[in-house]
N, CA, C and O atoms as a printed pandas DataFrame, in Angstrom:
     atom_number atom_name residue_name chain_id  residue_number  x_coord  y_coord  z_coord
0              1         N          MET        A               1    0.833   -1.174    0.000
1              2        CA          MET        A               1    0.000    0.000    0.000
2              3         C          MET        A               1    0.884    1.245    0.000
3              4         O          MET        A               1    1.776    1.379    0.837
4              5         N          VAL        A               2    0.634    2.146   -0.934
5              6        CA          VAL        A               2    1.397    3.381   -1.025
6              7         C          VAL        A               2    0.625    4.490   -0.340
7              8         O          VAL        A               2   -0.572    4.657   -0.573
8              9         N          LEU        A               3    1.299    5.239    0.493
9             10        CA          LEU        A               3    0.702    6.363    1.195
10            11         C          LEU        A               3    0.908    7.619    0.351
11            12         O          LEU        A               3    2.031    8.105    0.217
12            13         N          GLU        A               4   -0.166    8.134   -0.210
13            14        CA          GLU        A               4   -0.077    9.346   -1.021
14            15         C          GLU        A               4   -0.514   10.536   -0.177
15            16         O          GLU        A               4   -1.613   10.546    0.380
16            17         N          THR        A               5    0.359   11.543   -0.087
17            18        CA          THR        A               5    0.082   12.724    0.728
18            19         C          THR        A               5    0.393   13.976   -0.083
19            20         O          THR        A               5    0.885   13.896   -1.208
20            21         N          LYS        A               6    0.102   15.120    0.499
21            22        CA          LYS        A               6    0.462   16.380   -0.160
22            23         C          LYS        A               6    1.978   16.463   -0.357
23            24         O          LYS        A               6    2.450   16.999   -1.359
24            25         N          ILE        A               7    2.724   15.938    0.589
25            26        CA          ILE        A               7    4.190   15.953    0.502
26            27         C          ILE        A               7    4.670   15.068   -0.649
27            28         O          ILE        A               7    5.532   15.486   -1.422
28            29         N          THR        A               8    4.131   13.857   -0.775
29            30        CA          THR        A               8    4.584   12.973   -1.858
30            31         C          THR        A               8    4.232   13.572   -3.214
31            32         O          THR        A               8    5.018   13.477   -4.157
32            33         N          LYS        A               9    3.072   14.179   -3.317
33            34        CA          LYS        A               9    2.670   14.803   -4.583
34            35         C          LYS        A               9    3.532   16.024   -4.894
35            36         O          LYS        A               9    3.991   16.192   -6.024
36            37         N          LEU        A              10    3.752   16.875   -3.890
37            38        CA          LEU        A              10    4.509   18.112   -4.095
38            39         C          LEU        A              10    5.941   17.846   -4.553
39            40         O          LEU        A              10    6.453   18.526   -5.443
40            41         N          PHE        A              11    6.585   16.849   -3.934
41            42        CA          PHE        A              11    7.992   16.598   -4.221
42            43         C          PHE        A              11    8.231   15.432   -5.172
43            44         O          PHE        A              11    9.376   15.144   -5.519
44            45         N          GLY        A              12    7.170   14.761   -5.595
45            46        CA          GLY        A              12    7.313   13.655   -6.532
46            47         C          GLY        A              12    8.076   12.480   -5.946
47            48         O          GLY        A              12    8.914   11.873   -6.613
48            49         N          ILE        A              13    7.776   12.167   -4.690
49            50        CA          ILE        A              13    8.455   11.077   -3.996
50            51         C          ILE        A              13    7.446   10.003   -3.592
51            52         O          ILE        A              13    6.246   10.270   -3.514
52            53         N          ARG        A              14    7.928    8.809   -3.338
53            54        CA          ARG        A              14    7.041    7.686   -2.999
54            55         C          ARG        A              14    6.584    7.736   -1.544
55            56         O          ARG        A              14    5.425    7.438   -1.253
56            57         N          HIS        A              15    7.462    8.103   -0.642
57            58        CA          HIS        A              15    7.156    8.106    0.785
58            59         C          HIS        A              15    7.275    9.524    1.345
59            60         O          HIS        A              15    8.151   10.276    0.916
60            61         N          PRO        A              16    6.419    9.903    2.289
61            62        CA          PRO        A              16    6.486   11.252    2.864
62            63         C          PRO        A              16    7.591   11.375    3.917
63            64         O          PRO        A              16    7.337   11.657    5.088
64            65         N          ILE        A              17    8.814   11.156    3.460
65            66        CA          ILE        A              17    9.983   11.210    4.345
66            67         C          ILE        A              17   10.954   12.242    3.797
67            68         O          ILE        A              17   11.362   12.176    2.637
68            69         N          ILE        A              18   11.322   13.205    4.653
69            70        CA          ILE        A              18   12.288   14.231    4.269
70            71         C          ILE        A              18   13.465   14.143    5.231
71            72         O          ILE        A              18   13.308   14.291    6.443
72            73         N          GLN        A              19   14.629   13.902    4.677
73            74        CA          GLN        A              19   15.866   13.883    5.468
74            75         C          GLN        A              19   16.372   15.314    5.499
75            76         O          GLN        A              19   16.913   15.807    4.509
76            77         N          GLY        A              20   16.201   15.976    6.622
77            78        CA          GLY        A              20   16.610   17.374    6.731
78            79         C          GLY        A              20   18.110   17.532    6.599
79            80         O          GLY        A              20   18.877   16.590    6.797
80            81         N          GLY        A              21   18.509   18.745    6.261
81            82        CA          GLY        A              21   19.929   19.050    6.176
82            83         C          GLY        A              21   20.584   18.924    7.543
83            84         O          GLY        A              21   20.043   19.396    8.543
84            85         N          MET        A              22   21.748   18.288    7.585
85            86        CA          MET        A              22   22.476   18.105    8.837
86            87         C          MET        A              22   23.952   18.370    8.580
87            88         O          MET        A              22   24.583   17.688    7.772
88            89         N          HIS        A              23   24.493   19.359    9.265
89            90        CA          HIS        A              23   25.890   19.719    9.071
90            91         C          HIS        A              23   26.800   18.529    9.401
91            92         O          HIS        A              23   26.637   17.873   10.429
92            93         N          TYR        A              24   27.743   18.273    8.522
93            94        CA          TYR        A              24   28.719   17.188    8.624
94            95         C          TYR        A              24   28.104   15.794    8.552
95            96         O          TYR        A              24   28.771   14.812    8.878
96            97         N          VAL        A              25   26.845   15.692    8.130
97            98        CA          VAL        A              25   26.197   14.397    7.941
98            99         C          VAL        A              25   25.537   14.340    6.563
99           100         O          VAL        A              25   25.490   13.276    5.945
100          101         N          GLY        A              26   25.030   15.469    6.077
101          102        CA          GLY        A              26   24.255   15.503    4.839
102          103         C          GLY        A              26   25.111   15.447    3.583
103          104         O          GLY        A              26   25.138   16.392    2.795
104          105         N          TYR        A              27   25.803   14.344    3.405
105          106        CA          TYR        A              27   26.638   14.136    2.219
106          107         C          TYR        A              27   25.865   13.361    1.147
107          108         O          TYR        A              27   24.732   12.936    1.370
108          109         N          ALA        A              28   26.481   13.191    0.008
109          110        CA          ALA        A              28   25.862   12.529   -1.145
110          111         C          ALA        A              28   25.340   11.138   -0.814
111          112         O          ALA        A              28   24.238   10.780   -1.228
112          113         N          GLY        A              29   26.103   10.362   -0.086
113          114        CA          GLY        A              29   25.703    8.981    0.204
114          115         C          GLY        A              29   24.397    8.893    0.970
115          116         O          GLY        A              29   23.531    8.087    0.633
116          117         N          LEU        A              30   24.250    9.713    1.994
117          118        CA          LEU        A              30   23.013    9.710    2.776
118          119         C          LEU        A              30   21.845   10.232    1.946
119          120         O          LEU        A              30   20.774    9.626    1.934
120          121         N          ALA        A              31   22.042   11.350    1.255
121          122        CA          ALA        A              31   20.963   11.930    0.443
122          123         C          ALA        A              31   20.485   10.944   -0.619
123          124         O          ALA        A              31   19.282   10.795   -0.831
124          125         N          ALA        A              32   21.411   10.277   -1.282
125          126        CA          ALA        A              32   21.047    9.312   -2.321
126          127         C          ALA        A              32   20.364    8.084   -1.729
127          128         O          ALA        A              32   19.435    7.544   -2.329
128          129         N          ALA        A              33   20.816    7.638   -0.555
129          130        CA          ALA        A              33   20.187    6.476    0.086
130          131         C          ALA        A              33   18.731    6.775    0.433
131          132         O          ALA        A              33   17.860    5.929    0.233
132          133         N          VAL        A              34   18.465    7.968    0.948
133          134        CA          VAL        A              34   17.092    8.352    1.280
134          135         C          VAL        A              34   16.258    8.438    0.003
135          136         O          VAL        A              34   15.124    7.960   -0.033
136          137         N          ALA        A              35   16.814    9.044   -1.038
137          138        CA          ALA        A              35   16.091    9.152   -2.314
138          139         C          ALA        A              35   15.826    7.768   -2.910
139          140         O          ALA        A              35   14.724    7.497   -3.385
140          141         N          ASN        A              36   16.819    6.908   -2.884
141          142        CA          ASN        A              36   16.640    5.553   -3.428
142          143         C          ASN        A              36   15.603    4.759   -2.644
143          144         O          ASN        A              36   15.005    3.828   -3.182
144          145         N          ALA        A              37   15.383    5.116   -1.378
145          146        CA          ALA        A              37   14.358    4.462   -0.564
146          147         C          ALA        A              37   12.985    5.111   -0.767
147          148         O          ALA        A              37   12.002    4.683   -0.161
148          149         N          GLY        A              38   12.913    6.149   -1.622
149          150        CA          GLY        A              38   11.634    6.767   -1.942
150          151         C          GLY        A              38   11.339    8.068   -1.237
151          152         O          GLY        A              38   10.240    8.604   -1.371
152          153         N          GLY        A              39   12.302    8.595   -0.480
153          154        CA          GLY        A              39   12.102    9.854    0.238
154          155         C          GLY        A              39   12.827   11.007   -0.436
155          156         O          GLY        A              39   13.322   10.879   -1.556
156          157         N          LEU        A              40   12.880   12.133    0.261
157          158        CA          LEU        A              40   13.604   13.311   -0.196
158          159         C          LEU        A              40   14.896   13.405    0.602
159          160         O          LEU        A              40   14.869   13.658    1.806
160          161         N          GLY        A              41   16.031   13.201   -0.068
161          162        CA          GLY        A              41   17.334   13.275    0.580
162          163         C          GLY        A              41   17.977   14.615    0.290
163          164         O          GLY        A              41   17.910   15.105   -0.837
164          165         N          LEU        A              42   18.600   15.216    1.294
165          166        CA          LEU        A              42   19.176   16.542    1.129
166          167         C          LEU        A              42   20.681   16.557    1.368
167          168         O          LEU        A              42   21.169   16.088    2.396
168          169         N          VAL        A              43   21.399   17.102    0.404
169          170        CA          VAL        A              43   22.820   17.390    0.550
170          171         C          VAL        A              43   22.912   18.720    1.304
171          172         O          VAL        A              43   22.227   19.680    0.951
172          173         N          THR        A              44   23.741   18.780    2.322
173          174        CA          THR        A              44   23.873   19.996    3.118
174          175         C          THR        A              44   24.964   20.879    2.519
175          176         O          THR        A              44   26.141   20.517    2.517
176          177         N          ALA        A              45   24.556   22.044    2.010
177          178        CA          ALA        A              45   25.471   22.914    1.265
178          179         C          ALA        A              45   26.691   23.331    2.068
179          180         O          ALA        A              45   27.817   23.193    1.590
180          181         N          LEU        A              46   26.491   23.836    3.273
181          182        CA          LEU        A              46   27.617   24.406    4.011
182          183         C          LEU        A              46   28.508   23.369    4.670
183          184         O          LEU        A              46   29.479   23.732    5.335
184          185         N          THR        A              47   28.205   22.084    4.504
185          186        CA          THR        A              47   29.147   21.044    4.900
186          187         C          THR        A              47   30.318   21.052    3.921
187          188         O          THR        A              47   31.420   20.612    4.247
188          189         N          GLN        A              48   30.064   21.556    2.727
189          190        CA          GLN        A              48   31.105   21.649    1.704
190          191         C          GLN        A              48   31.884   22.958    1.888
191          192         O          GLN        A              48   31.280   23.988    2.187
192          193         N          PRO        A              49   33.190   22.938    1.718
193          194        CA          PRO        A              49   33.987   24.133    1.982
194          195         C          PRO        A              49   33.853   25.238    0.928
195          196         O          PRO        A              49   34.133   26.402    1.212
196          197         N          THR        A              50   33.429   24.877   -0.277
197          198        CA          THR        A              50   33.322   25.859   -1.357
198          199         C          THR        A              50   32.100   25.542   -2.223
199          200         O          THR        A              50   31.596   24.419   -2.201
200          201         N          PRO        A              51   31.632   26.518   -2.974
201          202        CA          PRO        A              51   30.553   26.239   -3.924
202          203         C          PRO        A              51   30.935   25.153   -4.939
203          204         O          PRO        A              51   30.087   24.350   -5.328
204          205         N          GLU        A              52   32.175   25.121   -5.360
205          206        CA          GLU        A              52   32.639   24.105   -6.314
206          207         C          GLU        A              52   32.556   22.700   -5.715
207          208         O          GLU        A              52   32.179   21.744   -6.393
208          209         N          ALA        A              53   32.912   22.593   -4.440
209          210        CA          ALA        A              53   32.808   21.296   -3.757
210          211         C          ALA        A              53   31.342   20.883   -3.625
211          212         O          ALA        A              53   31.017   19.699   -3.722
212          213         N          LEU        A              54   30.459   21.860   -3.403
213          214        CA          LEU        A              54   29.029   21.541   -3.348
214          215         C          LEU        A              54   28.547   21.013   -4.687
215          216         O          LEU        A              54   27.798   20.036   -4.732
216          217         N          ALA        A              55   28.961   21.639   -5.770
217          218        CA          ALA        A              55   28.562   21.173   -7.107
218          219         C          ALA        A              55   28.973   19.712   -7.304
219          220         O          ALA        A              55   28.201   18.906   -7.824
220          221         N          ALA        A              56   30.181   19.384   -6.889
221          222        CA          ALA        A              56   30.667   18.003   -7.029
222          223         C          ALA        A              56   29.865   17.047   -6.143
223          224         O          ALA        A              56   29.571   15.927   -6.558
224          225         N          GLU        A              57   29.511   17.472   -4.935
225          226        CA          GLU        A              57   28.762   16.607   -4.016
226          227         C          GLU        A              57   27.343   16.356   -4.534
227          228         O          GLU        A              57   26.833   15.241   -4.428
228          229         N          ILE        A              58   26.709   17.385   -5.091
229          230        CA          ILE        A              58   25.369   17.201   -5.666
230          231         C          ILE        A              58   25.443   16.241   -6.850
231          232         O          ILE        A              58   24.612   15.344   -6.982
232          233         N          LYS        A              59   26.432   16.433   -7.700
233          234        CA          LYS        A              59   26.604   15.550   -8.864
234          235         C          LYS        A              59   26.836   14.112   -8.408
235          236         O          LYS        A              59   26.312   13.171   -9.004
236          237         N          LYS        A              60   27.621   13.950   -7.352
237          238        CA          LYS        A              60   27.871   12.611   -6.809
238          239         C          LYS        A              60   26.560   11.990   -6.327
239          240         O          LYS        A              60   26.293   10.822   -6.611
240          241         N          ALA        A              61   25.747   12.749   -5.605
241          242        CA          ALA        A              61   24.456   12.247   -5.116
242          243         C          ALA        A              61   23.562   11.843   -6.284
243          244         O          ALA        A              61   22.941   10.780   -6.260
244          245         N          GLN        A              62   23.499   12.687   -7.296
245          246        CA          GLN        A              62   22.671   12.384   -8.466
246          247         C          GLN        A              62   23.163   11.120   -9.170
247          248         O          GLN        A              62   22.367   10.340   -9.691
248          249         N          GLY        A              63   24.480   10.929   -9.179
249          250        CA          GLY        A              63   25.066    9.742   -9.806
250          251         C          GLY        A              63   24.811    8.464   -9.036
251          252         O          GLY        A              63   24.911    7.376   -9.602
252          253         N          LEU        A              64   24.483    8.570   -7.759
253          254        CA          LEU        A              64   24.209    7.398   -6.931
254          255         C          LEU        A              64   22.746    6.948   -6.998
255          256         O          LEU        A              64   22.387    5.918   -6.428
256          257         N          LEU        A              65   21.911    7.713   -7.688
257          258        CA          LEU        A              65   20.500    7.340   -7.786
258          259         C          LEU        A              65   20.346    6.136   -8.700
259          260         O          LEU        A              65   20.946    6.065   -9.773
260          261         N          LYS        A              66   19.526    5.188   -8.251
261          262        CA          LYS        A              66   19.281    3.969   -9.020
262          263         C          LYS        A              66   18.266    4.239  -10.122
263          264         O          LYS        A              66   17.417    5.119   -9.975
264          265         N          PRO        A              67   18.342    3.494  -11.227
265          266        CA          PRO        A              67   17.317    3.636  -12.271
266          267         C          PRO        A              67   15.926    3.406  -11.668
267          268         O          PRO        A              67   15.730    2.477  -10.885
268          269         N          GLY        A              68   14.980    4.246  -12.035
269          270        CA          GLY        A              68   13.624    4.115  -11.510
270          271         C          GLY        A              68   13.461    4.635  -10.093
271          272         O          GLY        A              68   12.446    4.370   -9.449
272          273         N          CYS        A              69   14.438    5.367   -9.604
273          274        CA          CYS        A              69   14.380    5.929   -8.250
274          275         C          CYS        A              69   13.060    6.674   -8.053
275          276         O          CYS        A              69   12.673    7.501   -8.878
276          277         N          GLU        A              70   12.371    6.366   -6.942
277          278        CA          GLU        A              70   11.087    6.999   -6.660
278          279         C          GLU        A              70   11.199    8.106   -5.613
279          280         O          GLU        A              70   10.194    8.551   -5.059
280          281         N          GLY        A              71   12.413    8.538   -5.351
281          282        CA          GLY        A              71   12.651    9.645   -4.430
282          283         C          GLY        A              71   13.292   10.790   -5.174
283          284         O          GLY        A              71   13.282   10.827   -6.405
284          285         N          ALA        A              72   13.853   11.726   -4.428
285          286        CA          ALA        A              72   14.498   12.887   -5.037
286          287         C          ALA        A              72   15.643   13.364   -4.154
287          288         O          ALA        A              72   15.666   13.127   -2.946
288          289         N          VAL        A              73   16.594   14.043   -4.791
289          290        CA          VAL        A              73   17.694   14.681   -4.079
290          291         C          VAL        A              73   17.499   16.186   -4.175
291          292         O          VAL        A              73   17.228   16.723   -5.249
292          293         N          GLY        A              74   17.639   16.852   -3.046
293          294        CA          GLY        A              74   17.591   18.308   -2.991
294          295         C          GLY        A              74   18.795   18.809   -2.214
295          296         O          GLY        A              74   19.724   18.052   -1.933
296          297         N          VAL        A              75   18.773   20.095   -1.870
297          298        CA          VAL        A              75   19.901   20.701   -1.153
298          299         C          VAL        A              75   19.382   21.548    0.006
299          300         O          VAL        A              75   18.379   22.250   -0.124
300          301         N          ASN        A              76   20.076   21.473    1.135
301          302        CA          ASN        A              76   19.818   22.332    2.282
302          303         C          ASN        A              76   20.795   23.497    2.245
303          304         O          ASN        A              76   22.000   23.296    2.099
304          305         N          LEU        A              77   20.278   24.717    2.376
305          306        CA          LEU        A              77   21.116   25.914    2.481
306          307         C          LEU        A              77   20.751   26.626    3.772
307          308         O          LEU        A              77   19.710   27.275    3.861
308          309         N          THR        A              78   21.612   26.500    4.767
309          310        CA          THR        A              78   21.384   27.165    6.048
310          311         C          THR        A              78   22.046   28.535    5.999
311          312         O          THR        A              78   23.226   28.661    5.671
312          313         N          ILE        A              79   21.270   29.550    6.329
313          314        CA          ILE        A              79   21.722   30.939    6.228
314          315         C          ILE        A              79   21.837   31.484    7.654
315          316         O          ILE        A              79   20.842   31.846    8.282
316          317         N          LEU        A              80   23.054   31.533    8.136
317          318        CA          LEU        A              80   23.301   31.978    9.508
318          319         C          LEU        A              80   24.466   32.957    9.547
319          320         O          LEU        A              80   25.276   33.005    8.621
320          321         N          PRO        A              81   24.547   33.734   10.618
321          322        CA          PRO        A              81   25.782   34.501   10.815
322          323         C          PRO        A              81   26.927   33.505   11.005
323          324         O          PRO        A              81   26.797   32.538   11.755
324          325         N          MET        A              82   28.031   33.743   10.330
325          326        CA          MET        A              82   29.150   32.810   10.378
326          327         C          MET        A              82   30.395   33.523   10.907
327          328         O          MET        A              82   30.481   34.751   10.876
328          329         N          PHE        A              83   31.350   32.739   11.391
329          330        CA          PHE        A              83   32.615   33.298   11.857
330          331         C          PHE        A              83   33.485   33.729   10.686
331          332         O          PHE        A              83   34.342   34.602   10.824
332          333         N          SER        A              84   33.256   33.107    9.532
333          334        CA          SER        A              84   33.990   33.485    8.330
334          335         C          SER        A              84   32.986   33.872    7.249
335          336         O          SER        A              84   31.812   33.510    7.330
336          337         N          GLU        A              85   33.436   34.591    6.261
337          338        CA          GLU        A              85   32.581   35.055    5.174
338          339         C          GLU        A              85   32.111   33.882    4.318
339          340         O          GLU        A              85   32.919   33.045    3.916
340          341         N          VAL        A              86   30.824   33.818    4.039
341          342        CA          VAL        A              86   30.249   32.781    3.185
342          343         C          VAL        A              86   29.635   33.472    1.973
343          344         O          VAL        A              86   28.843   34.403    2.115
344          345         N          ASP        A              87   30.000   33.015    0.796
345          346        CA          ASP        A              87   29.439   33.569   -0.444
346          347         C          ASP        A              87   28.129   32.845   -0.739
347          348         O          ASP        A              87   28.079   31.940   -1.573
348          349         N          TYR        A              88   27.082   33.252   -0.051
349          350        CA          TYR        A              88   25.777   32.591   -0.205
350          351         C          TYR        A              88   25.266   32.685   -1.636
351          352         O          TYR        A              88   24.611   31.761   -2.118
352          353         N          GLY        A              89   25.553   33.778   -2.315
353          354        CA          GLY        A              89   25.132   33.917   -3.708
354          355         C          GLY        A              89   25.733   32.846   -4.600
355          356         O          GLY        A              89   25.054   32.320   -5.482
356          357         N          ALA        A              90   26.995   32.519   -4.381
357          358        CA          ALA        A              90   27.644   31.466   -5.172
358          359         C          ALA        A              90   27.056   30.094   -4.853
359          360         O          ALA        A              90   26.860   29.275   -5.751
360          361         N          PHE        A              91   26.774   29.843   -3.572
361          362        CA          PHE        A              91   26.129   28.580   -3.207
362          363         C          PHE        A              91   24.741   28.502   -3.843
363          364         O          PHE        A              91   24.355   27.453   -4.360
364          365         N          ARG        A              92   23.983   29.612   -3.808
365          366        CA          ARG        A              92   22.663   29.654   -4.446
366          367         C          ARG        A              92   22.757   29.312   -5.924
367          368         O          ARG        A              92   21.962   28.523   -6.435
368          369         N          ASP        A              93   23.726   29.901   -6.610
369          370        CA          ASP        A              93   23.884   29.661   -8.047
370          371         C          ASP        A              93   24.214   28.202   -8.348
371          372         O          ASP        A              93   23.703   27.641   -9.318
372          373         N          VAL        A              94   25.054   27.591   -7.534
373          374        CA          VAL        A              94   25.392   26.174   -7.716
374          375         C          VAL        A              94   24.145   25.312   -7.537
375          376         O          VAL        A              94   23.914   24.379   -8.306
376          377         N          ILE        A              95   23.349   25.625   -6.530
377          378        CA          ILE        A              95   22.127   24.859   -6.284
378          379         C          ILE        A              95   21.209   24.956   -7.496
379          380         O          ILE        A              95   20.681   23.944   -7.956
380          381         N          ILE        A              96   21.020   26.149   -8.007
381          382        CA          ILE        A              96   20.156   26.348   -9.174
382          383         C          ILE        A              96   20.717   25.608  -10.382
383          384         O          ILE        A              96   19.981   24.904  -11.075
384          385         N          ASP        A              97   21.999   25.759  -10.636
385          386        CA          ASP        A              97   22.633   25.142  -11.815
386          387         C          ASP        A              97   22.662   23.618  -11.755
387          388         O          ASP        A              97   22.795   22.962  -12.788
388          389         N          SER        A              98   22.539   23.044  -10.546
389          390        CA          SER        A              98   22.618   21.588  -10.398
390          391         C          SER        A              98   21.387   20.874  -10.950
391          392         O          SER        A              98   21.442   19.681  -11.247
392          393         N          GLY        A              99   20.289   21.593  -11.088
393          394        CA          GLY        A              99   19.073   20.970  -11.594
394          395         C          GLY        A              99   18.178   20.357  -10.533
395          396         O          GLY        A              99   17.129   19.805  -10.863
396          397         N          VAL        A             100   18.571   20.440   -9.256
397          398        CA          VAL        A             100   17.665   19.917   -8.223
398          399         C          VAL        A             100   16.399   20.753   -8.219
399          400         O          VAL        A             100   16.412   21.923   -8.601
400          401         N          LYS        A             101   15.315   20.149   -7.787
401          402        CA          LYS        A             101   14.026   20.840   -7.806
402          403         C          LYS        A             101   13.510   21.190   -6.418
403          404         O          LYS        A             101   12.433   21.770   -6.280
404          405         N          VAL        A             102   14.288   20.834   -5.376
405          406        CA          VAL        A             102   13.877   21.150   -4.012
406          407         C          VAL        A             102   15.060   21.721   -3.256
407          408         O          VAL        A             102   16.165   21.179   -3.299
408          409         N          VAL        A             103   14.813   22.830   -2.558
409          410        CA          VAL        A             103   15.827   23.404   -1.684
410          411         C          VAL        A             103   15.189   23.633   -0.318
411          412         O          VAL        A             103   14.081   24.158   -0.207
412          413         N          GLU        A             104   15.911   23.229    0.707
413          414        CA          GLU        A             104   15.488   23.492    2.076
414          415         C          GLU        A             104   16.368   24.603    2.610
415          416         O          GLU        A             104   17.593   24.486    2.610
416          417         N          THR        A             105   15.746   25.688    3.066
417          418        CA          THR        A             105   16.510   26.743    3.703
418          419         C          THR        A             105   16.289   26.644    5.207
419          420         O          THR        A             105   15.304   26.068    5.670
420          421         N          ALA        A             106   17.209   27.208    5.946
421          422        CA          ALA        A             106   17.105   27.219    7.401
422          423         C          ALA        A             106   17.901   28.418    7.907
423          424         O          ALA        A             106   18.649   29.050    7.160
424          425         N          GLY        A             107   17.723   28.712    9.182
425          426        CA          GLY        A             107   18.420   29.853    9.758
426          427         C          GLY        A             107   17.562   31.091    9.654
427          428         O          GLY        A             107   16.388   31.078   10.024
428          429         N          ARG        A             108   18.144   32.157    9.153
429          430        CA          ARG        A             108   17.373   33.402    9.029
430          431         C          ARG        A             108   16.435   33.341    7.823
431          432         O          ARG        A             108   16.585   32.462    6.975
432          433         N          PRO        A             109   15.475   34.256    7.733
433          434        CA          PRO        A             109   14.546   34.252    6.595
434          435         C          PRO        A             109   15.288   34.293    5.254
435          436         O          PRO        A             109   16.232   35.065    5.088
436          437         N          PRO        A             110   14.859   33.461    4.302
437          438        CA          PRO        A             110   15.572   33.313    3.032
438          439         C          PRO        A             110   15.118   34.274    1.932
439          440         O          PRO        A             110   15.370   34.025    0.753
440          441         N          GLY        A             111   14.451   35.369    2.305
441          442        CA          GLY        A             111   13.828   36.258    1.331
442          443         C          GLY        A             111   14.656   36.581    0.110
443          444         O          GLY        A             111   14.134   36.563   -1.004
444          445         N          GLU        A             112   15.929   36.874    0.286
445          446        CA          GLU        A             112   16.768   37.277   -0.850
446          447         C          GLU        A             112   17.039   36.149   -1.848
447          448         O          GLU        A             112   17.506   36.407   -2.958
448          449         N          PHE        A             113   16.750   34.899   -1.465
449          450        CA          PHE        A             113   16.997   33.750   -2.337
450          451         C          PHE        A             113   15.726   33.211   -2.989
451          452         O          PHE        A             113   15.789   32.531   -4.013
452          453         N          VAL        A             114   14.584   33.514   -2.400
453          454        CA          VAL        A             114   13.321   32.912   -2.816
454          455         C          VAL        A             114   13.004   33.164   -4.283
455          456         O          VAL        A             114   12.648   32.231   -5.002
456          457         N          GLU        A             115   13.125   34.387   -4.732
457          458        CA          GLU        A             115   12.760   34.704   -6.116
458          459         C          GLU        A             115   13.608   33.922   -7.112
459          460         O          GLU        A             115   13.084   33.404   -8.099
460          461         N          ALA        A             116   14.903   33.831   -6.866
461          462        CA          ALA        A             116   15.781   33.083   -7.776
462          463         C          ALA        A             116   15.389   31.609   -7.817
463          464         O          ALA        A             116   15.372   31.004   -8.889
464          465         N          PHE        A             117   15.077   31.032   -6.674
465          466        CA          PHE        A             117   14.656   29.632   -6.643
466          467         C          PHE        A             117   13.327   29.453   -7.374
467          468         O          PHE        A             117   13.169   28.511   -8.150
468          469         N          LYS        A             118   12.377   30.347   -7.132
469          470        CA          LYS        A             118   11.071   30.248   -7.792
470          471         C          LYS        A             118   11.198   30.403   -9.303
471          472         O          LYS        A             118   10.518   29.708  -10.058
472          473         N          GLN        A             119   12.062   31.308   -9.746
473          474        CA          GLN        A             119   12.252   31.507  -11.184
474          475         C          GLN        A             119   12.791   30.256  -11.863
475          476         O          GLN        A             119   12.678   30.112  -13.080
476          477         N          ASN        A             120   13.368   29.362  -11.093
477          478        CA          ASN        A             120   13.903   28.116  -11.624
478          479         C          ASN        A             120   13.025   26.922  -11.266
479          480         O          ASN        A             120   13.490   25.782  -11.245
480          481         N          ASP        A             121   11.760   27.190  -10.986
481          482        CA          ASP        A             121   10.751   26.154  -10.705
482          483         C          ASP        A             121   11.152   25.211   -9.574
483          484         O          ASP        A             121   10.878   24.012   -9.626
484          485         N          MET        A             122   11.794   25.756   -8.572
485          486        CA          MET        A             122   12.199   24.950   -7.431
486          487         C          MET        A             122   11.169   25.066   -6.314
487          488         O          MET        A             122   10.561   26.119   -6.119
488          489         N          LYS        A             123   10.987   23.985   -5.595
489          490        CA          LYS        A             123   10.152   23.986   -4.400
490          491         C          LYS        A             123   11.049   24.389   -3.230
491          492         O          LYS        A             123   12.199   23.960   -3.137
492          493         N          ILE        A             124   10.506   25.219   -2.341
493          494        CA          ILE        A             124   11.286   25.729   -1.211
494          495         C          ILE        A             124   10.635   25.302    0.091
495          496         O          ILE        A             124    9.441   25.505    0.312
496          497         N          ILE        A             125   11.451   24.705    0.946
497          498        CA          ILE        A             125   11.024   24.362    2.299
498          499         C          ILE        A             125   11.856   25.259    3.209
499          500         O          ILE        A             125   13.075   25.326    3.052
500          501         N          HIS        A             126   11.226   25.945    4.152
501          502        CA          HIS        A             126   12.025   26.675    5.136
502          503         C          HIS        A             126   11.871   25.978    6.478
503          504         O          HIS        A             126   10.768   25.859    7.013
504          505         N          LYS        A             127   12.987   25.523    7.006
505          506        CA          LYS        A             127   13.006   24.785    8.267
506          507         C          LYS        A             127   13.258   25.767    9.408
507          508         O          LYS        A             127   14.248   26.499    9.400
508          509         N          CYS        A             128   12.368   25.776   10.374
509          510        CA          CYS        A             128   12.517   26.646   11.547
510          511         C          CYS        A             128   12.940   25.795   12.719
511          512         O          CYS        A             128   12.273   24.818   13.059
512          513         N          GLY        A             129   14.024   26.155   13.328
513          514        CA          GLY        A             129   14.511   25.412   14.476
514          515         C          GLY        A             129   14.319   26.197   15.752
515          516         O          GLY        A             129   14.020   27.391   15.733
516          517         N          GLU        A             130   14.491   25.527   16.826
517          518        CA          GLU        A             130   14.355   26.198   18.111
518          519         C          GLU        A             130   15.579   25.943   18.938
519          520         O          GLU        A             130   15.672   26.422   20.068
């Protein structure tokens, strides 16, 4: 029996399972495993040291998807004050250029990124933590 929900329809996944972005855990292998199991797996952008490394990690995750995969791979972009300068615009561009259709934002409000994601037909989840 397949459980069809608003989440499965919205993200085109078999199961209503979303693996949230997790710093130092959200790598290609985990994201692809969740997607291959029918959920939404997320590569965590800021776990990667550079936008170029993120591009490679997303490509790696996409390459690990099995034929007929009923899940999806997306990207988490956490927007927080950092101890070092982060080029969020470059990370945003890599996410858009990767072809993923789902981005999870977290941290502060993602207003400055929303329009660019929407213009590229991406679904946006904003995760609020406490």
